[in-house]
Short mmCIF file of C-alpha atoms in Angstrom, two decimals:
data_model
loop_
_atom_site.label_atom_id
_atom_site.label_comp_id
_atom_site.label_asym_id
_atom_site.label_seq_id
_atom_site.Cartn_x
_atom_site.Cartn_y
_atom_site.Cartn_z
CA MET Q 272 3.94 -29.79 22.17
CA THR Q 273 4.19 -26.02 22.36
CA PRO Q 274 7.42 -24.55 20.56
CA LYS Q 275 10.09 -22.91 22.44
CA ALA Q 276 11.83 -19.83 22.07
CA ASN Q 277 15.10 -19.15 23.66
CA GLY Q 278 14.29 -22.13 25.84
CA VAL Q 279 11.07 -20.79 27.00
CA ARG Q 280 8.06 -22.48 26.26
CA LEU Q 281 5.62 -19.92 24.76
CA PRO Q 282 2.03 -20.06 24.74
CA ALA Q 283 0.03 -20.90 21.20
CA ALA Q 284 -1.81 -17.37 21.32
CA ARG Q 285 1.53 -15.47 21.85
CA LEU Q 286 3.16 -17.50 19.16
CA ARG Q 287 -0.02 -16.40 16.90
CA ARG Q 288 0.77 -12.78 17.84
CA THR Q 289 4.29 -13.33 17.11
CA GLY Q 290 3.66 -14.80 13.62
CA ALA Q 291 0.86 -12.04 12.93
CA GLN Q 292 3.43 -8.87 13.68
CA ALA Q 293 5.84 -10.85 11.54
CA VAL Q 294 3.69 -11.12 8.66
CA TYR Q 295 2.31 -7.49 9.06
CA ASP Q 296 5.56 -6.15 9.36
CA ALA Q 297 6.81 -7.74 6.36
CA LEU Q 298 3.66 -6.85 4.07
CA ARG Q 299 3.55 -3.28 5.23
CA ARG Q 300 7.33 -2.70 4.39
CA ASP Q 301 6.28 -4.15 0.97
CA ILE Q 302 3.33 -2.10 0.46
CA MET Q 303 4.96 1.12 1.51
CA CYS Q 304 7.87 0.42 -0.85
CA LEU Q 305 5.54 -0.25 -3.84
CA ASP Q 306 7.10 -3.53 -3.75
CA LEU Q 307 3.61 -4.85 -3.53
CA ALA Q 308 1.45 -2.47 -5.94
CA PRO Q 309 -1.57 -1.06 -5.29
CA GLY Q 310 -4.33 -3.66 -6.33
CA ALA Q 311 -2.17 -6.65 -5.90
CA ALA Q 312 -3.63 -9.73 -4.46
CA LEU Q 313 -2.74 -10.87 -0.94
CA ASP Q 314 -3.45 -14.59 -1.44
CA GLU Q 315 -3.83 -16.03 2.29
CA GLY Q 316 -2.54 -19.34 1.10
CA GLN Q 317 0.52 -18.04 -0.74
CA LEU Q 318 1.35 -16.13 2.20
CA CYS Q 319 1.18 -18.92 4.84
CA ARG Q 320 3.40 -20.52 2.54
CA GLN Q 321 5.91 -17.67 2.56
CA PHE Q 322 5.82 -16.85 6.01
CA LYS Q 323 5.48 -20.47 7.08
CA VAL Q 324 2.55 -19.96 9.31
CA SER Q 325 -1.31 -20.80 9.84
CA ARG Q 326 -3.92 -18.63 8.38
CA THR Q 327 -4.89 -17.04 11.44
CA PRO Q 328 -1.68 -14.76 11.89
CA VAL Q 329 -2.13 -14.14 8.03
CA ARG Q 330 -5.70 -12.91 8.50
CA GLU Q 331 -4.60 -10.84 11.66
CA ALA Q 332 -2.40 -9.26 9.73
CA LEU Q 333 -4.51 -8.63 6.85
CA ILE Q 334 -6.90 -7.20 8.94
CA ARG Q 335 -4.79 -4.72 10.62
CA LEU Q 336 -3.45 -3.54 7.56
CA ALA Q 337 -7.08 -2.84 6.23
CA SER Q 338 -7.65 -0.88 9.27
CA GLU Q 339 -4.50 1.33 8.42
CA GLY Q 340 -6.11 1.66 4.79
CA LEU Q 341 -3.19 -0.33 3.23
CA ALA Q 342 -5.48 -3.50 2.11
CA GLU Q 343 -8.92 -4.02 0.95
CA LEU Q 344 -10.70 -7.00 2.19
CA ASN Q 345 -13.59 -8.35 0.06
CA PRO Q 346 -15.20 -11.73 1.10
CA ASN Q 347 -15.77 -12.60 -2.72
CA ARG Q 348 -12.50 -11.68 -4.31
CA GLY Q 349 -10.15 -11.81 -1.18
CA ALA Q 350 -7.47 -9.51 -0.05
CA ARG Q 351 -5.79 -6.83 -2.13
CA VAL Q 352 -3.30 -3.94 -1.69
CA ALA Q 353 -5.23 -0.85 -1.41
CA SER Q 354 -5.61 1.18 -4.59
CA ILE Q 355 -4.60 5.05 -4.98
CA GLU Q 356 -7.14 7.33 -6.89
CA PHE Q 357 -6.75 10.78 -7.89
CA ALA Q 358 -9.67 11.35 -5.08
CA ASP Q 359 -6.97 10.25 -2.31
CA VAL Q 360 -4.49 12.47 -3.64
CA VAL Q 361 -6.82 15.42 -3.25
CA ASP Q 362 -8.51 14.18 0.13
CA HIS Q 363 -5.20 13.78 1.40
CA TYR Q 364 -3.25 16.93 0.67
CA GLU Q 365 -6.42 19.05 1.83
CA ALA Q 366 -6.53 17.33 5.18
CA MET Q 367 -2.86 17.50 5.81
CA ASP Q 368 -2.61 21.36 5.08
CA VAL Q 369 -5.06 21.63 8.10
CA PHE Q 370 -3.77 18.68 10.09
CA MET Q 371 -0.04 18.66 9.87
CA PRO Q 372 0.50 22.36 11.27
CA VAL Q 373 -1.90 21.48 14.16
CA ALA Q 374 0.09 18.32 15.45
CA CYS Q 375 3.42 20.45 14.92
CA HIS Q 376 1.73 23.21 16.98
CA PHE Q 377 1.21 20.98 19.72
CA ALA Q 378 4.53 19.01 19.29
CA ALA Q 379 6.36 22.35 19.72
CA VAL Q 380 4.34 23.53 22.70
CA ARG Q 381 4.13 20.03 24.82
CA ARG Q 382 7.61 18.37 23.57
CA THR Q 383 9.64 16.77 26.58
CA SER Q 384 13.38 16.46 26.60
CA ASP Q 385 12.90 12.43 25.52
CA ASP Q 386 10.74 13.65 22.65
CA ILE Q 387 13.72 15.98 21.42
CA ALA Q 388 16.09 13.19 21.85
CA ARG Q 389 14.11 10.90 20.01
CA LEU Q 390 13.45 13.69 17.19
CA ARG Q 391 17.16 14.21 17.06
CA GLU Q 392 18.01 10.39 16.60
CA LEU Q 393 15.16 10.10 13.94
CA LEU Q 394 16.32 13.23 11.97
CA GLY Q 395 19.80 11.85 11.91
CA ARG Q 396 18.66 8.49 10.86
CA PHE Q 397 16.41 9.91 8.07
CA SER Q 398 19.47 12.26 6.66
CA GLY Q 399 21.63 9.25 6.64
CA ALA Q 400 19.13 7.15 4.78
CA VAL Q 401 18.89 10.05 2.05
CA GLN Q 402 22.81 10.46 1.75
CA ASN Q 403 22.80 6.68 0.99
CA LYS Q 404 20.09 6.78 -1.27
CA ASP Q 405 18.59 3.71 0.93
CA SER Q 406 14.85 3.79 -0.46
CA ALA Q 407 13.59 1.57 2.10
CA GLY Q 408 15.73 3.43 4.82
CA MET Q 409 14.24 6.77 3.55
CA ILE Q 410 10.54 5.57 3.83
CA SER Q 411 10.66 3.79 7.02
CA SER Q 412 12.80 6.73 8.96
CA ASN Q 413 10.81 9.47 7.74
CA TYR Q 414 7.65 7.60 8.79
CA GLU Q 415 9.51 7.01 12.34
CA LEU Q 416 10.40 10.70 12.63
CA HIS Q 417 7.01 12.36 11.98
CA SER Q 418 5.35 9.51 14.17
CA ALA Q 419 7.59 10.77 16.87
CA ILE Q 420 6.26 14.38 16.10
CA ALA Q 421 2.84 12.95 16.75
CA ARG Q 422 3.90 11.48 19.69
CA ALA Q 423 5.40 14.84 21.13
CA CYS Q 424 1.96 16.21 20.88
CA HIS Q 425 0.86 14.17 23.87
CA ASN Q 426 -2.69 13.86 22.37
CA ARG Q 427 -3.73 10.54 21.51
CA CYS Q 428 -6.25 11.39 18.99
CA ILE Q 429 -4.18 13.73 17.07
CA GLU Q 430 -1.17 10.95 17.27
CA ARG Q 431 -3.59 8.58 15.73
CA GLY Q 432 -5.00 10.48 13.05
CA TYR Q 433 -1.74 12.06 11.98
CA ARG Q 434 -0.20 8.48 12.00
CA GLN Q 435 -2.69 7.49 9.43
CA MET Q 436 -2.24 10.44 7.36
CA LEU Q 437 1.62 9.61 7.34
CA THR Q 438 0.94 6.40 6.07
CA ASP Q 439 -1.05 7.65 3.24
CA LYS Q 440 1.48 10.73 2.42
CA LEU Q 441 4.26 8.21 2.07
CA ARG Q 442 2.28 6.08 -0.65
CA LEU Q 443 1.10 9.01 -2.17
CA ALA Q 444 4.74 10.52 -2.31
CA GLN Q 445 6.02 7.44 -4.41
CA HIS Q 446 2.82 6.27 -6.36
CA GLY Q 447 0.31 8.44 -8.14
CA LEU Q 448 -2.03 6.06 -10.28
CA PRO Q 449 -1.56 2.70 -11.56
CA GLY Q 450 1.68 2.63 -13.99
CA THR Q 451 2.87 6.00 -12.51
CA THR Q 452 5.45 4.57 -9.90
CA PHE Q 453 8.14 7.22 -8.90
CA ASP Q 454 11.52 6.18 -9.35
CA LYS Q 455 13.48 4.62 -6.33
CA GLY Q 456 17.42 4.73 -5.27
CA SER Q 457 18.94 8.18 -6.73
CA ALA Q 458 16.02 9.61 -7.92
CA LEU Q 459 14.07 9.13 -4.90
CA ALA Q 460 16.72 10.60 -2.93
CA ASP Q 461 16.76 13.61 -5.06
CA ARG Q 462 13.17 14.19 -4.03
CA PHE Q 463 13.58 13.61 -0.24
CA ASN Q 464 16.67 16.04 -0.13
CA GLY Q 465 14.27 18.92 0.09
CA THR Q 466 11.95 17.05 2.73
CA ALA Q 467 14.97 16.09 4.69
CA ARG Q 468 15.99 19.86 4.63
CA ILE Q 469 12.64 21.01 5.87
CA SER Q 470 12.26 18.51 8.30
CA ALA Q 471 15.43 19.36 9.98
CA GLN Q 472 14.18 22.99 10.50
CA LEU Q 473 10.95 21.76 11.55
CA VAL Q 474 12.43 19.62 14.14
CA ARG Q 475 14.66 22.66 15.40
CA ALA Q 476 11.54 24.73 15.83
CA ILE Q 477 9.74 22.23 17.91
CA GLU Q 478 12.92 21.90 19.96
CA ARG Q 479 13.07 25.58 20.90
CA GLY Q 480 9.18 25.35 21.44
CA ASP Q 481 8.63 27.63 18.46
CA SER Q 482 4.96 26.82 17.88
CA ARG Q 483 4.27 29.68 14.89
CA GLN Q 484 7.46 28.62 12.90
CA ALA Q 485 6.47 24.99 13.38
CA GLU Q 486 3.02 25.60 12.01
CA GLN Q 487 4.78 27.48 8.92
CA LEU Q 488 7.46 24.55 8.37
CA ALA Q 489 4.72 22.10 8.39
CA ARG Q 490 2.54 24.00 5.78
CA LYS Q 491 5.76 24.60 3.61
CA LEU Q 492 7.09 20.61 4.19
CA ASN Q 493 3.30 19.70 2.77
CA GLN Q 494 3.46 22.26 0.05
CA PHE Q 495 7.02 20.81 -0.94
CA VAL Q 496 5.77 17.17 -0.98
CA ARG Q 497 2.69 18.22 -2.94
CA SER Q 498 4.34 19.86 -5.59
CA GLN Q 499 6.61 16.95 -6.11
CA VAL Q 500 3.54 14.55 -6.42
CA VAL Q 501 2.26 16.87 -9.14
CA ALA Q 502 5.17 17.15 -11.19
CA VAL Q 503 5.70 13.22 -11.58
CA LEU Q 504 2.30 12.61 -11.92
CA SER Q 505 2.18 15.44 -14.90
CA ALA Q 506 5.20 13.82 -16.38
CA SER Q 507 4.35 10.17 -15.95
CA LEU Q 508 0.63 10.80 -17.46
CA GLY Q 509 1.71 13.45 -20.10
CA LYS Q 510 -0.70 15.80 -18.78
CA ARG Q 511 -0.66 18.76 -16.49
CA ILE Q 512 -2.00 17.96 -13.16
CA ALA Q 513 -3.51 20.61 -10.85
CA LEU Q 514 -4.53 19.89 -7.11
CA PRO Q 515 -6.69 22.47 -5.77
CA LEU Q 516 -5.07 24.80 -3.09
CA PRO Q 517 -6.42 24.69 0.38
CA ASP Q 518 -7.87 28.31 0.10
CA ARG Q 519 -9.92 27.34 -3.25
CA PRO Q 520 -13.37 25.85 -3.10
CA ILE Q 521 -13.90 22.68 -4.86
CA ARG Q 522 -17.06 22.58 -6.72
CA SER Q 523 -17.58 19.10 -7.17
CA ARG Q 524 -15.88 15.61 -6.85
CA SER Q 525 -15.55 15.20 -10.55
CA SER Q 526 -13.36 18.66 -10.73
CA SER Q 527 -11.59 18.15 -7.50
CA VAL Q 528 -8.34 17.24 -9.82
CA SER Q 529 -8.14 18.82 -13.15
CA HIS Q 530 -5.95 17.45 -16.41
CA HIS Q 531 -5.06 20.39 -18.62
CA ARG Q 532 -3.10 20.13 -22.16
CA GLY Q 533 -1.10 22.90 -23.31
CA LYS Q 534 -1.14 26.26 -21.59
CA LYS Q 535 -2.67 27.09 -18.29
CA LYS Q 536 -6.28 28.39 -18.75
CA ALA Q 537 -6.72 31.88 -17.13
CA GLN Q 538 -8.50 31.80 -13.84
CA SER Q 539 -11.07 34.06 -13.16
#
């Protein structure tokens, strides 16, 4: 017999979709909060037992996570949480230096009254999470806030690309390499205070339709987060980490992220 929800009999296909969504939501939250560390195994059998579902919803959730770059699927080794490498850090911040100002420009030009109301609501939620030192709330509300900025572009290609970059950005904002995890709670709130302040300025610029200011604040926000990542990675690894700035050419992949000990070398 097909199970019921609220007295209504649900088709099996819909139940599978509901199960897959629940598995996806839980795994995504744990991956983004680093409760599931990069490289951690995602065993189908264990997940089936944990969520009390069949393999089909679990596989659907894993495929969806893989499409977002949060999981890696290997026929021989099974599924794992996607790893984070130095090259990912460099590629991401280079792309965000270009992409984020464009997204914020279009949001300022095309935002509607509904968009503005949503941005205000999510900014308040994000600021509240920072004040309460709610690490999970900071991560989720920050993602939702910038997803709303992406929607305010009213361009599906920009929205889709920006959402993917936001996912990567929030992982990088907490984690550098294996063994260099950012603190949670108070320490994370301290880092997000600056993000919340600049985000509030950005929302106000979008609200008043100031596209130039929105672009400038987008760059400022990205540079602020970049500096936080560099500082924590440098402290964690005991080395000075340098990420190339957007106006500096990268000679090769191997030199895209440099490690320096001692004093900074003079630049030509």
